[in-house]
Amino acid sequence: MIIGIIRGANTDNIEKIVEAGFGGGLDKIEIALNSTDALEQIELVSKKHKIGAGTVLNLEDCKKALKAGAKFIVSPIADPETIKYCVKNKIEVYPCGVTPNEVYTAWKLGATMVKIFPVKNFGGPSYIKELKGPFNDVKLLACGGVRPDNIKEYFEAGADAVAVGGTIFSSMDPEKIKKEAKEFSSST
């Protein structure tokens, strides 16, 4: 599974950007809550697509994102309240964990997948492989440094999914986004 991360998009262009990402082969797309008008953008595109909210830092933001139409929650932290709320309400939740203790704690709280971010700073695919040793049942989402030339290595190392942002969406040009997304989806 490849998840696209949209950060800083213009609301007027968000539907075209999302369409381009999915058209290029992305499986899911999240809109980062620390973007201007993120909730409005989620509400706009969630009518047609399974859109998630990213950079969710607390339960209040989680609830706002879900009310706007987000179908899954991604976080750079592992907030226990947010994870428990999502589990209770059968919402997919991908909190972050880096150390073995953080990964295990997030998983035990009920995470759908544990986001390893920034994975490149901790050894990239080899770190995913090391984590899968003791945590072979834990689903891992590699994020931060995943590129078309190394995406296959992440999956071979045991990543269950990858998340990619700037490499695909930096231009905010739908044609370029579709091309970049295809490069990732065809590299797996």
GROMACS .gro file of C-alpha atoms in nm:
model
  188
    1MET     CA    1   0.000   0.000   0.000
    2ILE     CA    2   0.125   0.347  -0.091
    3ILE     CA    3  -0.016   0.645   0.098
    4GLY     CA    4   0.027   0.994  -0.043
    5ILE     CA    5   0.071   1.290   0.191
    6ILE     CA    6  -0.065   1.626   0.078
    7ARG     CA    7   0.064   1.927   0.269
    8GLY     CA    8   0.004   2.291   0.177
    9ALA     CA    9  -0.227   2.246  -0.121
   10ASN     CA   10  -0.456   2.519  -0.247
   11THR     CA   11  -0.821   2.438  -0.178
   12ASP     CA   12  -0.921   2.551  -0.528
   13ASN     CA   13  -0.697   2.279  -0.675
   14ILE     CA   14  -0.736   2.003  -0.412
   15GLU     CA   15  -0.980   1.787  -0.609
   16LYS     CA   16  -0.749   1.779  -0.913
   17ILE     CA   17  -0.448   1.704  -0.692
   18VAL     CA   18  -0.626   1.414  -0.521
   19GLU     CA   19  -0.756   1.278  -0.853
   20ALA     CA   20  -0.402   1.290  -0.993
   21GLY     CA   21  -0.261   1.102  -0.692
   22PHE     CA   22  -0.519   0.825  -0.716
   23GLY     CA   23  -0.490   0.826  -1.095
   24GLY     CA   24  -0.117   0.761  -1.057
   25GLY     CA   25  -0.180   0.452  -0.847
   26LEU     CA   26  -0.176   0.570  -0.485
   27ASP     CA   27  -0.388   0.351  -0.257
   28LYS     CA   28  -0.474   0.618   0.000
   29ILE     CA   29  -0.417   0.988   0.047
   30GLU     CA   30  -0.393   1.188   0.367
   31ILE     CA   31  -0.423   1.565   0.400
   32ALA     CA   32  -0.198   1.708   0.671
   33LEU     CA   33  -0.391   1.902   0.934
   34ASN     CA   34  -0.114   2.158   0.969
   35SER     CA   35  -0.205   2.284   0.621
   36THR     CA   36  -0.425   2.588   0.566
   37ASP     CA   37  -0.790   2.487   0.519
   38ALA     CA   38  -0.711   2.117   0.576
   39LEU     CA   39  -1.050   2.038   0.729
   40GLU     CA   40  -1.230   2.213   0.443
   41GLN     CA   41  -1.019   2.017   0.194
   42ILE     CA   42  -1.095   1.686   0.366
   43GLU     CA   43  -1.465   1.766   0.363
   44LEU     CA   44  -1.451   1.856  -0.006
   45VAL     CA   45  -1.270   1.546  -0.133
   46SER     CA   46  -1.397   1.286   0.114
   47LYS     CA   47  -1.729   1.278  -0.068
   48LYS     CA   48  -1.562   1.093  -0.356
   49HIS     CA   49  -1.252   0.937  -0.202
   50LYS     CA   50  -1.128   0.759   0.110
   51ILE     CA   51  -0.923   1.048   0.245
   52GLY     CA   52  -0.735   1.049   0.573
   53ALA     CA   53  -0.611   1.320   0.804
   54GLY     CA   54  -0.240   1.344   0.874
   55THR     CA   55  -0.035   1.527   1.136
   56VAL     CA   56  -0.310   1.463   1.392
   57LEU     CA   57  -0.161   1.557   1.729
   58ASN     CA   58  -0.450   1.514   1.973
   59LEU     CA   59  -0.801   1.381   2.022
   60GLU     CA   60  -0.964   1.717   1.951
   61ASP     CA   61  -0.800   1.736   1.606
   62CYS     CA   62  -0.889   1.371   1.544
   63LYS     CA   63  -1.257   1.437   1.612
   64LYS     CA   64  -1.258   1.747   1.389
   65ALA     CA   65  -1.097   1.550   1.106
   66LEU     CA   66  -1.346   1.264   1.136
   67LYS     CA   67  -1.635   1.510   1.143
   68ALA     CA   68  -1.497   1.662   0.820
   69GLY     CA   69  -1.504   1.317   0.658
   70ALA     CA   70  -1.160   1.166   0.720
   71LYS     CA   71  -1.169   0.786   0.701
   72PHE     CA   72  -0.833   0.720   0.868
   73ILE     CA   73  -0.596   0.904   1.103
   74VAL     CA   74  -0.217   0.939   1.073
   75SER     CA   75   0.000   1.095   1.342
   76PRO     CA   76   0.369   1.177   1.394
   77ILE     CA   77   0.318   1.082   1.761
   78ALA     CA   78   0.139   0.806   1.953
   79ASP     CA   79  -0.126   0.985   2.156
   80PRO     CA   80  -0.300   0.715   2.364
   81GLU     CA   81  -0.634   0.903   2.375
   82THR     CA   82  -0.646   0.934   1.998
   83ILE     CA   83  -0.552   0.572   1.938
   84LYS     CA   84  -0.809   0.442   2.189
   85TYR     CA   85  -1.081   0.665   2.043
   86CYS     CA   86  -1.011   0.541   1.691
   87VAL     CA   87  -1.006   0.177   1.802
   88LYS     CA   88  -1.336   0.222   1.991
   89ASN     CA   89  -1.495   0.379   1.680
   90LYS     CA   90  -1.341   0.133   1.430
   91ILE     CA   91  -1.133   0.403   1.257
   92GLU     CA   92  -0.798   0.306   1.104
   93VAL     CA   93  -0.520   0.480   1.297
   94TYR     CA   94  -0.150   0.498   1.210
   95PRO     CA   95   0.042   0.654   1.502
   96CYS     CA   96   0.417   0.694   1.502
   97GLY     CA   97   0.672   0.491   1.688
   98VAL     CA   98   1.045   0.467   1.630
   99THR     CA   99   1.206   0.279   1.915
  100PRO     CA  100   1.105  -0.082   1.977
  101ASN     CA  101   0.924   0.027   2.295
  102GLU     CA  102   0.728   0.297   2.108
  103VAL     CA  103   0.636   0.056   1.828
  104TYR     CA  104   0.517  -0.208   2.074
  105THR     CA  105   0.322   0.044   2.284
  106ALA     CA  106   0.141   0.192   1.982
  107TRP     CA  107   0.056  -0.158   1.856
  108LYS     CA  108  -0.072  -0.274   2.198
  109LEU     CA  109  -0.295   0.035   2.216
  110GLY     CA  110  -0.460  -0.084   1.895
  111ALA     CA  111  -0.283   0.088   1.607
  112THR     CA  112  -0.384  -0.040   1.264
  113MET     CA  113  -0.023   0.016   1.155
  114VAL     CA  114   0.268   0.188   1.327
  115LYS     CA  115   0.428   0.468   1.128
  116ILE     CA  116   0.809   0.463   1.140
  117PHE     CA  117   0.912   0.825   1.083
  118PRO     CA  118   1.160   0.949   0.974
  119VAL     CA  119   1.264   0.601   0.869
  120LYS     CA  120   1.564   0.715   0.662
  121ASN     CA  121   1.724   0.863   0.975
  122PHE     CA  122   1.708   0.527   1.150
  123GLY     CA  123   1.857   0.309   0.878
  124GLY     CA  124   1.585   0.291   0.615
  125PRO     CA  125   1.488  -0.058   0.495
  126SER     CA  126   1.741  -0.226   0.725
  127TYR     CA  127   1.569  -0.070   1.028
  128ILE     CA  128   1.231  -0.202   0.911
  129LYS     CA  129   1.387  -0.547   0.875
  130GLU     CA  130   1.533  -0.528   1.227
  131LEU     CA  131   1.198  -0.423   1.375
  132LYS     CA  132   1.020  -0.708   1.197
  133GLY     CA  133   1.246  -0.956   1.379
  134PRO     CA  134   1.080  -0.924   1.720
  135PHE     CA  135   0.762  -0.763   1.586
  136ASN     CA  136   0.672  -0.985   1.292
  137ASP     CA  137   0.297  -0.939   1.361
  138VAL     CA  138   0.316  -0.559   1.386
  139LYS     CA  139   0.218  -0.378   1.067
  140LEU     CA  140   0.473  -0.108   0.981
  141LEU     CA  141   0.428   0.205   0.770
  142ALA     CA  142   0.762   0.343   0.644
  143CYS     CA  143   0.767   0.720   0.601
  144GLY     CA  144   1.041   0.976   0.543
  145GLY     CA  145   1.290   0.909   0.267
  146VAL     CA  146   1.096   0.658   0.058
  147ARG     CA  147   1.178   0.707  -0.312
  148PRO     CA  148   1.104   0.519  -0.635
  149ASP     CA  149   1.457   0.374  -0.629
  150ASN     CA  150   1.419   0.229  -0.277
  151ILE     CA  151   1.046   0.159  -0.234
  152LYS     CA  152   1.089  -0.206  -0.331
  153GLU     CA  153   1.359  -0.245  -0.063
  154TYR     CA  154   1.114  -0.124   0.202
  155PHE     CA  155   0.854  -0.382   0.104
  156GLU     CA  156   1.117  -0.656   0.082
  157ALA     CA  157   1.236  -0.560   0.432
  158GLY     CA  158   0.884  -0.612   0.567
  159ALA     CA  159   0.708  -0.276   0.545
  160ASP     CA  160   0.335  -0.326   0.507
  161ALA     CA  161   0.294   0.020   0.356
  162VAL     CA  162   0.489   0.333   0.270
  163ALA     CA  163   0.392   0.699   0.286
  164VAL     CA  164   0.528   0.961   0.048
  165GLY     CA  165   0.474   1.335   0.046
  166GLY     CA  166   0.699   1.593  -0.114
  167THR     CA  167   0.847   1.365  -0.377
  168ILE     CA  168   0.502   1.328  -0.531
  169PHE     CA  169   0.316   1.644  -0.434
  170SER     CA  170   0.580   1.920  -0.416
  171SER     CA  171   0.485   2.072  -0.753
  172MET     CA  172   0.108   2.072  -0.683
  173ASP     CA  173   0.075   2.024  -1.060
  174PRO     CA  174  -0.176   1.744  -1.130
  175GLU     CA  175   0.010   1.616  -1.437
  176LYS     CA  176   0.341   1.596  -1.250
  177ILE     CA  177   0.170   1.441  -0.947
  178LYS     CA  178   0.016   1.166  -1.158
  179LYS     CA  179   0.353   1.098  -1.323
  180GLU     CA  180   0.539   1.087  -0.988
  181ALA     CA  181   0.273   0.864  -0.830
  182LYS     CA  182   0.296   0.625  -1.126
  183GLU     CA  183   0.672   0.610  -1.082
  184PHE     CA  184   0.621   0.493  -0.722
  185SER     CA  185   0.337   0.252  -0.794
  186SER     CA  186   0.524   0.090  -1.084
  187SER     CA  187   0.842   0.050  -0.876
  188THR     CA  188   0.690  -0.194  -0.629
   0.00000   0.00000   0.00000
